[in-house]
Coordinates of C-alpha atoms in Angstrom, one line a residue:
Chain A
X1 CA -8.0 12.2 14.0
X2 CA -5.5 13.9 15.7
X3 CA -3.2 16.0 13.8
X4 CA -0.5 15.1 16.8
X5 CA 2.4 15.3 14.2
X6 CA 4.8 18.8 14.3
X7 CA 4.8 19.8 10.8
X8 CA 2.0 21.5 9.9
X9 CA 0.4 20.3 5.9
X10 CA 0.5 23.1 3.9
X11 CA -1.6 22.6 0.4
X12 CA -0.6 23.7 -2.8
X13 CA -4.0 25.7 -3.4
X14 CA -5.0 25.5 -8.0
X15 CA -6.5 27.9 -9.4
X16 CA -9.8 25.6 -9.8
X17 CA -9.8 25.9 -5.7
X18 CA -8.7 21.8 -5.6
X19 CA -5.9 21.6 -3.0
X20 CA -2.7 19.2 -3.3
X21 CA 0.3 17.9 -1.5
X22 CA 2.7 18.2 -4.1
X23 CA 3.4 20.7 -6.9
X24 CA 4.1 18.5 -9.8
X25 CA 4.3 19.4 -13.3
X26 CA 2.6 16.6 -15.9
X27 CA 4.9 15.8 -19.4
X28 CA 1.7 13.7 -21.3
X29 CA 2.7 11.8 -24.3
X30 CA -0.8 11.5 -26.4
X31 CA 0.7 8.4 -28.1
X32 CA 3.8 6.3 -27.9
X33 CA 5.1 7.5 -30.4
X34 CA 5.5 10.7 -28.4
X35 CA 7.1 9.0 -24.9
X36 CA 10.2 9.3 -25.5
X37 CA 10.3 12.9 -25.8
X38 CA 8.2 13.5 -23.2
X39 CA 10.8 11.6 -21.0
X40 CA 13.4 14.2 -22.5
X41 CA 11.8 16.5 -21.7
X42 CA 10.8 16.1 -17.6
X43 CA 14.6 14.1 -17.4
X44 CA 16.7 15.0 -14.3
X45 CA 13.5 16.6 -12.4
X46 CA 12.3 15.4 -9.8
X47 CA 9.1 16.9 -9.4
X48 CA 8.6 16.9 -13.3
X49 CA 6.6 13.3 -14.0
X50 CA 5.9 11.8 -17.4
X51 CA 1.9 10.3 -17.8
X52 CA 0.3 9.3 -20.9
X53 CA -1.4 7.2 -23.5
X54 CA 0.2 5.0 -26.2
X55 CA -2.9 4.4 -28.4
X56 CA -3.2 5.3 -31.8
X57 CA -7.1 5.5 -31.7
X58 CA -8.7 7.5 -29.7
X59 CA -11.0 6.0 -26.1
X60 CA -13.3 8.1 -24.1
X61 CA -12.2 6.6 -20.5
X62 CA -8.2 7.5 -21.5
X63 CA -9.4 11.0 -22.2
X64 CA -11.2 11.1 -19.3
X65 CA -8.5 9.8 -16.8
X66 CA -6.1 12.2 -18.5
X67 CA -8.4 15.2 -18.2
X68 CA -8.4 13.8 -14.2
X69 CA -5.1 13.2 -13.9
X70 CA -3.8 16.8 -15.6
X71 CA -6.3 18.9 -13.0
X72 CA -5.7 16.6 -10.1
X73 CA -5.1 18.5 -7.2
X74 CA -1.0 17.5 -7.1
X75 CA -0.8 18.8 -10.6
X76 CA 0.3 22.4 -11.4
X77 CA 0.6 22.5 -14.7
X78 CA 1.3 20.4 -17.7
X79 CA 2.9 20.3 -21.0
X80 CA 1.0 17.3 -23.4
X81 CA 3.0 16.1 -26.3
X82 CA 2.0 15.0 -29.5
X83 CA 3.0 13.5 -31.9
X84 CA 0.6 14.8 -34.4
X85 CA -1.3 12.3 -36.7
X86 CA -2.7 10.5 -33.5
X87 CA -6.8 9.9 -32.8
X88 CA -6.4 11.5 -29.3
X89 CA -8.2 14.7 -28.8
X90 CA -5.4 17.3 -27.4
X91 CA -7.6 20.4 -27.9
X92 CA -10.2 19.2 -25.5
X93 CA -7.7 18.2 -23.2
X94 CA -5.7 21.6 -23.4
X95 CA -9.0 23.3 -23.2
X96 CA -10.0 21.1 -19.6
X97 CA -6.6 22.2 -18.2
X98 CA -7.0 25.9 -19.1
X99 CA -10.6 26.1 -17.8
X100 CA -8.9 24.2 -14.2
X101 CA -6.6 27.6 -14.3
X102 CA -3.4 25.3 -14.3
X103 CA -0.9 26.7 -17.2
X104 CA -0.5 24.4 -20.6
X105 CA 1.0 24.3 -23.6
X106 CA 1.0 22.0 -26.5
X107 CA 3.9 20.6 -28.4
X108 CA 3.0 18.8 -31.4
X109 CA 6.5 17.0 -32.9
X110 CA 6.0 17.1 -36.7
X111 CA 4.8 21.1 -35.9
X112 CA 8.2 22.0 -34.1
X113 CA 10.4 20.0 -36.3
X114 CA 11.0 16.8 -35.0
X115 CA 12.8 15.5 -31.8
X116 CA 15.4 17.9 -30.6
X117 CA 13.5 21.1 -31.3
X118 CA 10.6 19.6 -29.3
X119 CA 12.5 18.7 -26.2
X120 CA 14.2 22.0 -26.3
X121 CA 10.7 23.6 -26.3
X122 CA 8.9 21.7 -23.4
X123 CA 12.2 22.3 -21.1
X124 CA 12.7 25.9 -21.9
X125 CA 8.6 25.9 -21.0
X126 CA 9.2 24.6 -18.5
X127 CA 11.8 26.8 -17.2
X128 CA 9.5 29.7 -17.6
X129 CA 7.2 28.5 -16.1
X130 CA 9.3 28.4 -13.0
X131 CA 11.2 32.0 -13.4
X132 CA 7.9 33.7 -14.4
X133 CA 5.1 32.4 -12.3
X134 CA 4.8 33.5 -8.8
X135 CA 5.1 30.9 -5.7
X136 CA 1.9 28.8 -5.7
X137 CA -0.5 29.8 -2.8
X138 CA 0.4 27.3 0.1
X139 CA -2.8 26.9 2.5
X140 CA -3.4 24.9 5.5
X141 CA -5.3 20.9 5.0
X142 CA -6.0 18.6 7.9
X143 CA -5.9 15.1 7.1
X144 CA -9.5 15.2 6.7
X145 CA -9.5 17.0 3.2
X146 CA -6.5 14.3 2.0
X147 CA -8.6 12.0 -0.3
X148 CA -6.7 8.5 0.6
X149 CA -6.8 5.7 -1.7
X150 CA -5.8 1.9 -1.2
X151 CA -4.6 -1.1 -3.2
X152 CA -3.2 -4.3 -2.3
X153 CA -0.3 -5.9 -4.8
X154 CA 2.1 -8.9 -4.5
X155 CA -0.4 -10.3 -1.9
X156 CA 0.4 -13.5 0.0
X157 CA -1.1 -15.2 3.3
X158 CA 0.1 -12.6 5.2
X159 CA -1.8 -9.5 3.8
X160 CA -5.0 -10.2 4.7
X161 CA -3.9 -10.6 8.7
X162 CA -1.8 -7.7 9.1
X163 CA -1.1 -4.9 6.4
X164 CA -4.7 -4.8 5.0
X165 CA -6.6 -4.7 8.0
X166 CA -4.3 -1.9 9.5
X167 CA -5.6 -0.2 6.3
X168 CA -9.1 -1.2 7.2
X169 CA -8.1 0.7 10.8
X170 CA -6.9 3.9 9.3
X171 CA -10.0 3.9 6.8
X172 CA -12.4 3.9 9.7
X173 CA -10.4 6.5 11.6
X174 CA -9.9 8.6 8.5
X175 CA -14.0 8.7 7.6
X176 CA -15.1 9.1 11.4
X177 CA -13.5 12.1 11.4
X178 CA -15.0 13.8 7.9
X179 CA -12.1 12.2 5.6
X180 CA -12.5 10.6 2.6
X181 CA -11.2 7.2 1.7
X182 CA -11.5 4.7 -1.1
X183 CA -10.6 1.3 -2.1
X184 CA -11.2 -0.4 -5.4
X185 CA -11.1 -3.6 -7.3
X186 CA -14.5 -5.3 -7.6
X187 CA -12.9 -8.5 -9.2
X188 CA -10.5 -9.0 -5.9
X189 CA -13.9 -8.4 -3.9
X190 CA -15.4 -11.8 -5.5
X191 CA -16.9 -13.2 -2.5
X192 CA -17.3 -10.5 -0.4
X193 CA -20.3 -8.4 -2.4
X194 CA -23.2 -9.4 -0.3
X195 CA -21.3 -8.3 3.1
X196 CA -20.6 -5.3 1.5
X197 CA -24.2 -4.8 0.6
X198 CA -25.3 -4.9 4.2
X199 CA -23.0 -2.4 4.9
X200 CA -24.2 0.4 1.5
X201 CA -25.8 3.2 3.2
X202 CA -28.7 2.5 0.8
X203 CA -30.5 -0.2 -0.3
X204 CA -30.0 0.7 -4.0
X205 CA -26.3 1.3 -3.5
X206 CA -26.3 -2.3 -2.1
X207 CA -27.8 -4.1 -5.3
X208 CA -25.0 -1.7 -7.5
X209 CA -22.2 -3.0 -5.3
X210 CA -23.3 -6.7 -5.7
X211 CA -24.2 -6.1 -9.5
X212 CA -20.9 -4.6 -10.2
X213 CA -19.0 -7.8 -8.3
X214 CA -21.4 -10.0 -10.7
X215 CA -19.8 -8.0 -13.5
X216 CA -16.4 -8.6 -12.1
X217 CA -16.8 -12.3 -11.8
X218 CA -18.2 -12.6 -15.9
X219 CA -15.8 -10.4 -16.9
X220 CA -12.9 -12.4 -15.7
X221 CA -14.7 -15.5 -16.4
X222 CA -14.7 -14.4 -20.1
X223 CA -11.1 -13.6 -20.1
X224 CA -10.0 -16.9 -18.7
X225 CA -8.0 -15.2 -15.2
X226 CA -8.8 -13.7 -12.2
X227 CA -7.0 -11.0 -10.3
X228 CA -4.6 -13.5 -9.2
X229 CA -1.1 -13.8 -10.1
X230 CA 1.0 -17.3 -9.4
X231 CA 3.3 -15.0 -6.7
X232 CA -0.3 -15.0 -4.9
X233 CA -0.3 -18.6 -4.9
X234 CA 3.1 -19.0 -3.8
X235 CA 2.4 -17.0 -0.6
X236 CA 0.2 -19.1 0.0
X237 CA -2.9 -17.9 -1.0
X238 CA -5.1 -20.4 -3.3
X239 CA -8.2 -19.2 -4.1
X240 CA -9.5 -16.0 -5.7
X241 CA -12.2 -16.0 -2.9
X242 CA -9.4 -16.3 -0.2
X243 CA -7.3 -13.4 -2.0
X244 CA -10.6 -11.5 -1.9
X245 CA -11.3 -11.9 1.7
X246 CA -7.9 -10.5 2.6
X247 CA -8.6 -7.7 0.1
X248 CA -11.9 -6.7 1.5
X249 CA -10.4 -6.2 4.9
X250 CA -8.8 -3.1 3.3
X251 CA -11.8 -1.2 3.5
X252 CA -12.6 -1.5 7.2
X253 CA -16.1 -2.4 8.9
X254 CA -17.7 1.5 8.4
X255 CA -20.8 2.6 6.2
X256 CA -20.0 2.8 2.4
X257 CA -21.4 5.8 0.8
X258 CA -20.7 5.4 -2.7
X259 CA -19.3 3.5 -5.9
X260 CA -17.1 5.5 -8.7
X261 CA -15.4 4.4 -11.8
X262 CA -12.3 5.3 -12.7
X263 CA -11.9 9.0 -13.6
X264 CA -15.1 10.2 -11.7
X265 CA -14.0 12.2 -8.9
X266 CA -15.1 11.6 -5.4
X267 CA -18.2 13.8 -4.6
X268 CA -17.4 14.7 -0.9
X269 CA -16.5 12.6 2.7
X270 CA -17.2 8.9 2.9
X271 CA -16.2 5.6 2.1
X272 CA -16.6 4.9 -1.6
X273 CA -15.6 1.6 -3.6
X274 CA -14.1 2.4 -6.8
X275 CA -14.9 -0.4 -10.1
X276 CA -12.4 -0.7 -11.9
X277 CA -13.9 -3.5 -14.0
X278 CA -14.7 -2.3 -17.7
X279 CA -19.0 -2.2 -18.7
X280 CA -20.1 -3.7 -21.3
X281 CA -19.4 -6.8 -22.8
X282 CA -15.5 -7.8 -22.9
X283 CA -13.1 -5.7 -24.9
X284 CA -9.7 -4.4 -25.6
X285 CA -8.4 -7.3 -23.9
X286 CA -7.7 -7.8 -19.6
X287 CA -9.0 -5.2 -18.5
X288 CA -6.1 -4.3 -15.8
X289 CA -2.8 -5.0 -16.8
X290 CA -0.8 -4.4 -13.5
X291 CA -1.3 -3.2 -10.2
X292 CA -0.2 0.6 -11.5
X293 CA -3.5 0.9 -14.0
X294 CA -5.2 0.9 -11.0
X295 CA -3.1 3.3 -8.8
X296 CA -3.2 5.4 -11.9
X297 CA -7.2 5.2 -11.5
X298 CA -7.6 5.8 -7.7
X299 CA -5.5 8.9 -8.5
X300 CA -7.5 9.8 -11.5
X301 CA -10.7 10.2 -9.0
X302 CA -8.8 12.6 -6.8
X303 CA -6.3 10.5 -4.5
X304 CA -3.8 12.5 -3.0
X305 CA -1.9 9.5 -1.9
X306 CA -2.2 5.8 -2.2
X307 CA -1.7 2.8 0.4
X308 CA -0.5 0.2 -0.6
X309 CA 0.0 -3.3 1.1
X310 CA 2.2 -6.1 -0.3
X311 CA 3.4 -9.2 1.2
X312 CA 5.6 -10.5 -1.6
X313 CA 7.1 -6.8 -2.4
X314 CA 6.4 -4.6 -4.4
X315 CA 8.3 -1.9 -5.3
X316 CA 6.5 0.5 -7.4
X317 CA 5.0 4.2 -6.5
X318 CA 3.4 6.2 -9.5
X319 CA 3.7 9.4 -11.2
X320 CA 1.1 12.1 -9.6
X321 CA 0.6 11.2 -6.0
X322 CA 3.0 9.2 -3.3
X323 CA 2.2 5.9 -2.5
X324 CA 3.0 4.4 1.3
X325 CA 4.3 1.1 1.3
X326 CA 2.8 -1.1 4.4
X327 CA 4.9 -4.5 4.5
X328 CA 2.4 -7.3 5.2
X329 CA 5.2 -10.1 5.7
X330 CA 8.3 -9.6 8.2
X331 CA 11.1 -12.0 5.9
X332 CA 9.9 -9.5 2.9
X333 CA 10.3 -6.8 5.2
X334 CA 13.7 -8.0 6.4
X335 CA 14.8 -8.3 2.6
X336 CA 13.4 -5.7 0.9
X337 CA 13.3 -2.8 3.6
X338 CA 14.4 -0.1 2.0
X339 CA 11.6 0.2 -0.4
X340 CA 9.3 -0.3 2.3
X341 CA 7.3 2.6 4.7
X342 CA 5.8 0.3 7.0
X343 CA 6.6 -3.2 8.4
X344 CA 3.2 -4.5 9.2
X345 CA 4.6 -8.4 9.5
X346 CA 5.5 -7.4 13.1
X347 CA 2.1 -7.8 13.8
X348 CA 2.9 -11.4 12.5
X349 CA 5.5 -12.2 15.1
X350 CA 4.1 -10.3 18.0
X351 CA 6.0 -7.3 17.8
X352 CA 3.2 -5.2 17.5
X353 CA -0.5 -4.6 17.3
X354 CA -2.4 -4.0 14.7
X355 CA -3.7 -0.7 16.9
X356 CA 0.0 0.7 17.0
X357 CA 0.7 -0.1 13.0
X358 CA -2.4 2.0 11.9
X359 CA -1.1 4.9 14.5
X360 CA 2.5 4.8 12.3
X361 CA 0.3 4.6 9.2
X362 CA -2.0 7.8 10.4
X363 CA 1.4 9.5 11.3
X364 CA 3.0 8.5 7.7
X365 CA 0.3 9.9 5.6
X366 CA 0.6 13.2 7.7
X367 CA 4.2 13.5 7.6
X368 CA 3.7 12.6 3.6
X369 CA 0.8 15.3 3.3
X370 CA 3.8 17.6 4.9
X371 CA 6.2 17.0 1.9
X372 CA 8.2 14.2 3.3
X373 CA 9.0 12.0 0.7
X374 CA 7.9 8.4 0.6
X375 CA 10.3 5.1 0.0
X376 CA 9.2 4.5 -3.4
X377 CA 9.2 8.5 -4.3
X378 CA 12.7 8.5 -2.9
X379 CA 14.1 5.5 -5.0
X380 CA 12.8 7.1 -7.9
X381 CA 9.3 5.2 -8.6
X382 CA 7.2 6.9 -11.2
X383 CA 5.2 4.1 -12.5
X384 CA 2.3 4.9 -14.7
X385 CA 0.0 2.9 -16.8
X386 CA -3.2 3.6 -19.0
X387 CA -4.8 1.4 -21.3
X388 CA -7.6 1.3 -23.6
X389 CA -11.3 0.8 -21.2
X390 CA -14.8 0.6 -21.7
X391 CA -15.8 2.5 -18.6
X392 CA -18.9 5.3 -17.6
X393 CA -19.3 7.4 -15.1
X394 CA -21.1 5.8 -12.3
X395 CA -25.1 7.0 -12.0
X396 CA -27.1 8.4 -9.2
X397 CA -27.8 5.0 -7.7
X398 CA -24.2 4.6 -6.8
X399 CA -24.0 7.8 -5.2
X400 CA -26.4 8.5 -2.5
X401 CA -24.6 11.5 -1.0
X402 CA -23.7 13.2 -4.1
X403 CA -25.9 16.2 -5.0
Chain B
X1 CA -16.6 -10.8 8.4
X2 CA -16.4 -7.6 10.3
X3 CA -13.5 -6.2 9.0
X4 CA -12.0 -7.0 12.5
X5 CA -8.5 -8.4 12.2
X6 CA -7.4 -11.6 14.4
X7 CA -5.8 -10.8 17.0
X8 CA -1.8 -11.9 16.9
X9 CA 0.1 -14.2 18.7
X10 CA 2.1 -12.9 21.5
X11 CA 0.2 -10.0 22.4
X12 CA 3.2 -8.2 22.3
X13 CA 4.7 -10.1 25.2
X14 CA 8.4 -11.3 24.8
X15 CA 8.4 -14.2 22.7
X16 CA 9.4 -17.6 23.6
X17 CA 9.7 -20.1 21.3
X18 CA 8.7 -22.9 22.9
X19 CA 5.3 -21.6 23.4
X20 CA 4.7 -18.9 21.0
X21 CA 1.9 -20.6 18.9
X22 CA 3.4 -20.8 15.2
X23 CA -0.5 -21.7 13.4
X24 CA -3.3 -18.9 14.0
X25 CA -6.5 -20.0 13.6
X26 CA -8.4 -16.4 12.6
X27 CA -12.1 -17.1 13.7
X28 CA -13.1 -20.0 15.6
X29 CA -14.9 -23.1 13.1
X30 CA -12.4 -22.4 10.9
X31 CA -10.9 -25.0 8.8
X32 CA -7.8 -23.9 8.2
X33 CA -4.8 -22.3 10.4
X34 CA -2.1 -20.1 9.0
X35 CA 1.3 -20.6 9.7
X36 CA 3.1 -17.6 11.2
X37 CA 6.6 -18.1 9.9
X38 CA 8.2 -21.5 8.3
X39 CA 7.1 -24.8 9.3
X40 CA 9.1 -28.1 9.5
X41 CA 6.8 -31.4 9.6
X42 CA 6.2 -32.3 13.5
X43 CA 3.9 -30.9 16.5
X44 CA 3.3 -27.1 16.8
X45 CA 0.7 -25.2 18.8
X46 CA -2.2 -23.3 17.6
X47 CA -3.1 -20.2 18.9
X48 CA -6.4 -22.2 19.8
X49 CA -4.4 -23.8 22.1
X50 CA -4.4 -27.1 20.7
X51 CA -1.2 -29.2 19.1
X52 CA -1.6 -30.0 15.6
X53 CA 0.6 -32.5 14.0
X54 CA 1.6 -31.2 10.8
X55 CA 2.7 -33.7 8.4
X56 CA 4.9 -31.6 5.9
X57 CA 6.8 -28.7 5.6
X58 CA 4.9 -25.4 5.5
X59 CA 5.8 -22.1 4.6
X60 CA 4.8 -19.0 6.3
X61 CA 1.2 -17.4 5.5
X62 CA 0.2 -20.9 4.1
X63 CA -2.6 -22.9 5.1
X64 CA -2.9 -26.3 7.6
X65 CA -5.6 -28.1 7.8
X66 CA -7.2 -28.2 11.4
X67 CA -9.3 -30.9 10.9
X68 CA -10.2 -34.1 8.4
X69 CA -11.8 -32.4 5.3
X70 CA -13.8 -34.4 3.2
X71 CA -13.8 -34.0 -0.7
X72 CA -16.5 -31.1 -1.9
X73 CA -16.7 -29.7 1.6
X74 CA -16.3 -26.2 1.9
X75 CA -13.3 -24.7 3.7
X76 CA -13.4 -21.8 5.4
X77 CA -11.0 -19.4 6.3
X78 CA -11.6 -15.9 8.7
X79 CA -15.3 -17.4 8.8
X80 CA -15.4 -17.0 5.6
X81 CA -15.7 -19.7 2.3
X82 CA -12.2 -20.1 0.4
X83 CA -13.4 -22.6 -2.1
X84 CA -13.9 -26.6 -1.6
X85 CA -11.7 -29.4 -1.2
X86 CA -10.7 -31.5 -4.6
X87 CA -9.7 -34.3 -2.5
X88 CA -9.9 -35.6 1.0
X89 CA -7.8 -33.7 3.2
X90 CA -6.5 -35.0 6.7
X91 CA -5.9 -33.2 9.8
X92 CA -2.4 -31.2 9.7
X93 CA -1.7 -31.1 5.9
X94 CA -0.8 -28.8 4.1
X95 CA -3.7 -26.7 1.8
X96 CA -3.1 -25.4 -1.1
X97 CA -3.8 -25.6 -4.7
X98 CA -3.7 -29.0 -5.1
X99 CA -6.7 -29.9 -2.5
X100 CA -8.7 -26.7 -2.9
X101 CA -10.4 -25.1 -6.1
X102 CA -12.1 -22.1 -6.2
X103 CA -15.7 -22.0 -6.1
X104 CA -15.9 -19.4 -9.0
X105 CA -12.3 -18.9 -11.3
X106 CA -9.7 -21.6 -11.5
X107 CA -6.6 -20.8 -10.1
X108 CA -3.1 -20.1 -12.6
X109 CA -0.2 -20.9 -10.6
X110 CA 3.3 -21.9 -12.4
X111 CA 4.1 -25.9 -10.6
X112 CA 0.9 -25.4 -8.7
X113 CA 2.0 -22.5 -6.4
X114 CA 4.9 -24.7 -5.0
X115 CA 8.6 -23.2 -5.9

């Protein structure tokens, strides 16, 4: 990978040594009851973003994802809100963020007096944060230390023959050269586990790939609904299986080195698949709501940014980390350019290859890395969403590499 | 599946219209051929080379049939299994949700993925 671009990426360095690409401060609502202050209180900042959890009752993957998602390496601090009757367990989290050396505080409603005197609070926190704390330590990152994650959403005919494999370009660039890179969704893989078998870098990680698409297909089966959305079939795809191929071509043609679940941080360089699909037998209902639960969990294993190909258009970016936007259809690009980072659908008409796309993409996520805003970060996209999982830690089998 | 995209039409040469091909066909064997922007009922060349008459309008990143598909043959797409046909399909029609099913989940689609 050349790092051909002028500006040079400077990291934000934590004090837990991670290093990020933005410098954002996390406002986490620990029940619903408790998101509408923490919107007061991160309103009219930019780099202020609200993440949370609306249940009631307590779930070990939420408090896991939120541990992730508070120490991520684009997080430099973060102010959690409770409400204060709810099951959710804010001294362990406060006591994760303190040990990651990120400043925290905790601002429990019924405590402070109710809504006004808690927004008050968390800005004037804020604030001080700001006016007290010296500059964070800005260090030098190459594209290689940038963990990249990738998602596909609003998919049509189009995705599979121009935005994704571009993807599946940049991935094998990305890992060739020592980077780290990871796509997800075992239940859009339907189809595709025993290809992606031959290609584990063990045998064992092979037969946990294909089990984890077998779990993908009975989980879905039990709910009644694949990944597949009617806006799918309208662009023309008709099949999970052909929705699937398409996906797959996402994560290039290189070794994969590992499988994660969401929250479980990436253990070093490689291609890893991430699972999004719950263990167990089914519960708490579909297990991914929308295409931002699973942003939120590629981030929640360390992505520092997220690529994401659409042919219908979509238009969403997440709290935490930027997402790219890589146009898979040239109408959608035509209409809906502004939300858009890359028009891939030339590739479509002849306009360009596939080669020269991934070249723009490699030179987006640098000139992203370097602070330049994305499309969706500059229209304001902070979408976040966490629901209630059944979901552990992936074991050794699943990661060959890790030590 | 290699993870190696088709190549496009065009190669990046300036287009003409009469001869760009308008239907890709992504791996050879395939079944099926993609159509690379809106298609009106008539002749239109593959990037095979070869005419296909297609017999009804087709929208673009939707499937056409490039052959006579019999009912519970597999079709396949990018070399690849995309489900089987429900119905006997005949050279140049349009594929879609009502000729092929899924081999695993049914598909959901509000008026059968047509708007």
């Amino acid at each position: 990978v050349s790092d051909s671009p002028a500006a040079p990426i400077l990291g934000y360095l934590r004090g837990d040594g991670r290093v990020g690409i933005r410098d954002t401060v996390a406002v986490v609502y620990l029940v619903e009851c408790a998101r509408t202050v923490a919107e007061a209180i991160a309103a009219g900042w930019e780099d202020v973003h609200v993440i949370g959890f609306g249940g009631c009752y307590p779930n070990t993957y939420a408090q896991r994802m939120l541990e992730e998602l508070c120490t991520h390496p684009n997080v430099g601090a973060a102010v959690l809100v409770s409400l204060g009757c709810e099951g959710f367990d804010r001294e362990e989290l406060a006591e994760v963020i303190e040990a990651s050396g990120r400043p925290v505080t905790t601002l429990v409603i019924q405590d402070l007096g109710g809504t006004r005197a808690t927004i008050t609070r968390g800005r004037v926190w804020i604030e001080d944060l700001r006016a007290s704390s010296a500059r964070t330590r800005r260090v030098p990152m190459k594209l290689s230390d940038l963990v990249v994650g990738t998602i596909c959403g609003g998919s049509d005919g189009t995705s599979g023959i121009t935005a994704n494999p571009v993807v599946g370009r940049v991935f094998d660039v990305l890992v060739a050269a020592g980077g780290t890179a990871v796509f997800e969704e075992t239940g859009e893989l339907i189809g595709c586990e025993h290809h992606m078998a031959t290609r584990a870098i063990t045998e064992a990680l092979g037969r946990e790939i294909e089990a984890r698409v077998a779990k993908a297909a009975e989980y879905y089966t039990a709910m009644g609904h694949g990944s597949f959305s009617p806006g799918n079939a309208e662009g023309g795809l008709t099949t999970l299986e052909e929705k699937a191929l398409g996906a797959y071509s996402k994560s290039g043609s290189g070794p994969i080195h590992g499988v994660v679940t969401p929250g479980q941080r990436i253990p070093g360089p490689g291609l890893y698949l991430l699972d999004v699909v719950p263990d167990g037998p089914p519960r708490w209902g579909f297990p991914n709501i929308n295409d931002n639960a699973e942003i939120a969990e590629l981030i929640a294993c360390g992505a520092h940014v997220v690529l994401f190909t659409t042919g219908r258009g979509s238009v969403v970016g997440s709290a935490v980390s930027p997402v790219i936007k890589i146009c898979a259809n040239p109408e959608t690009y035509r209409r809906m350019s502004d939300d858009m980072d890359l028009d891939a659908g030339r590739i479509l008409e002849g306009r360009a290859t596939i080669g020269e796309v991934a070249d723009e993409l490699i030179d987006a996520i640098h000139w992203t890395a370097a602070g330049r805003p994305t499309a969706s970060e500059r229209l304001g996209h902070r979408e976040f969403v966490l629901t209630y999982k059944t979901s552990e830690p992936a074991g050794p089998a699943c990661l060959p590499t890790a030590r | 599946m290699s993870g190696q995209p088709p190549l496009p039409p065009g190669g990046g040469a300036r287009r003409d219209e009469r001869v760009a091909p308008t239907l890709l066909l992504l791996a050879d064997g395939d079944d099926v051929l993609i159509a690379a922007c809106d298609l009106r009922p008539g002749p239109h060349l593959a990037s095979s080379g070869e005419d296909v008459l297609v017999t009804e309008p087709v929208q673009l990143g939707h499937k056409v049939a490039a052959r006579t598909i019999a009912a519970g043959a597999s079709v396949v797409r990018c070399g690849v299994p995309i489900g089987s046909a429900s119905t006997d399909i005949e050279r140049g029609a349009w594929v879609h949700t009502h000729n092929l099913m899924s081999d695993y989940l049914a598909t959901f689609a509000h008026r059968g993925g047509q708007r």
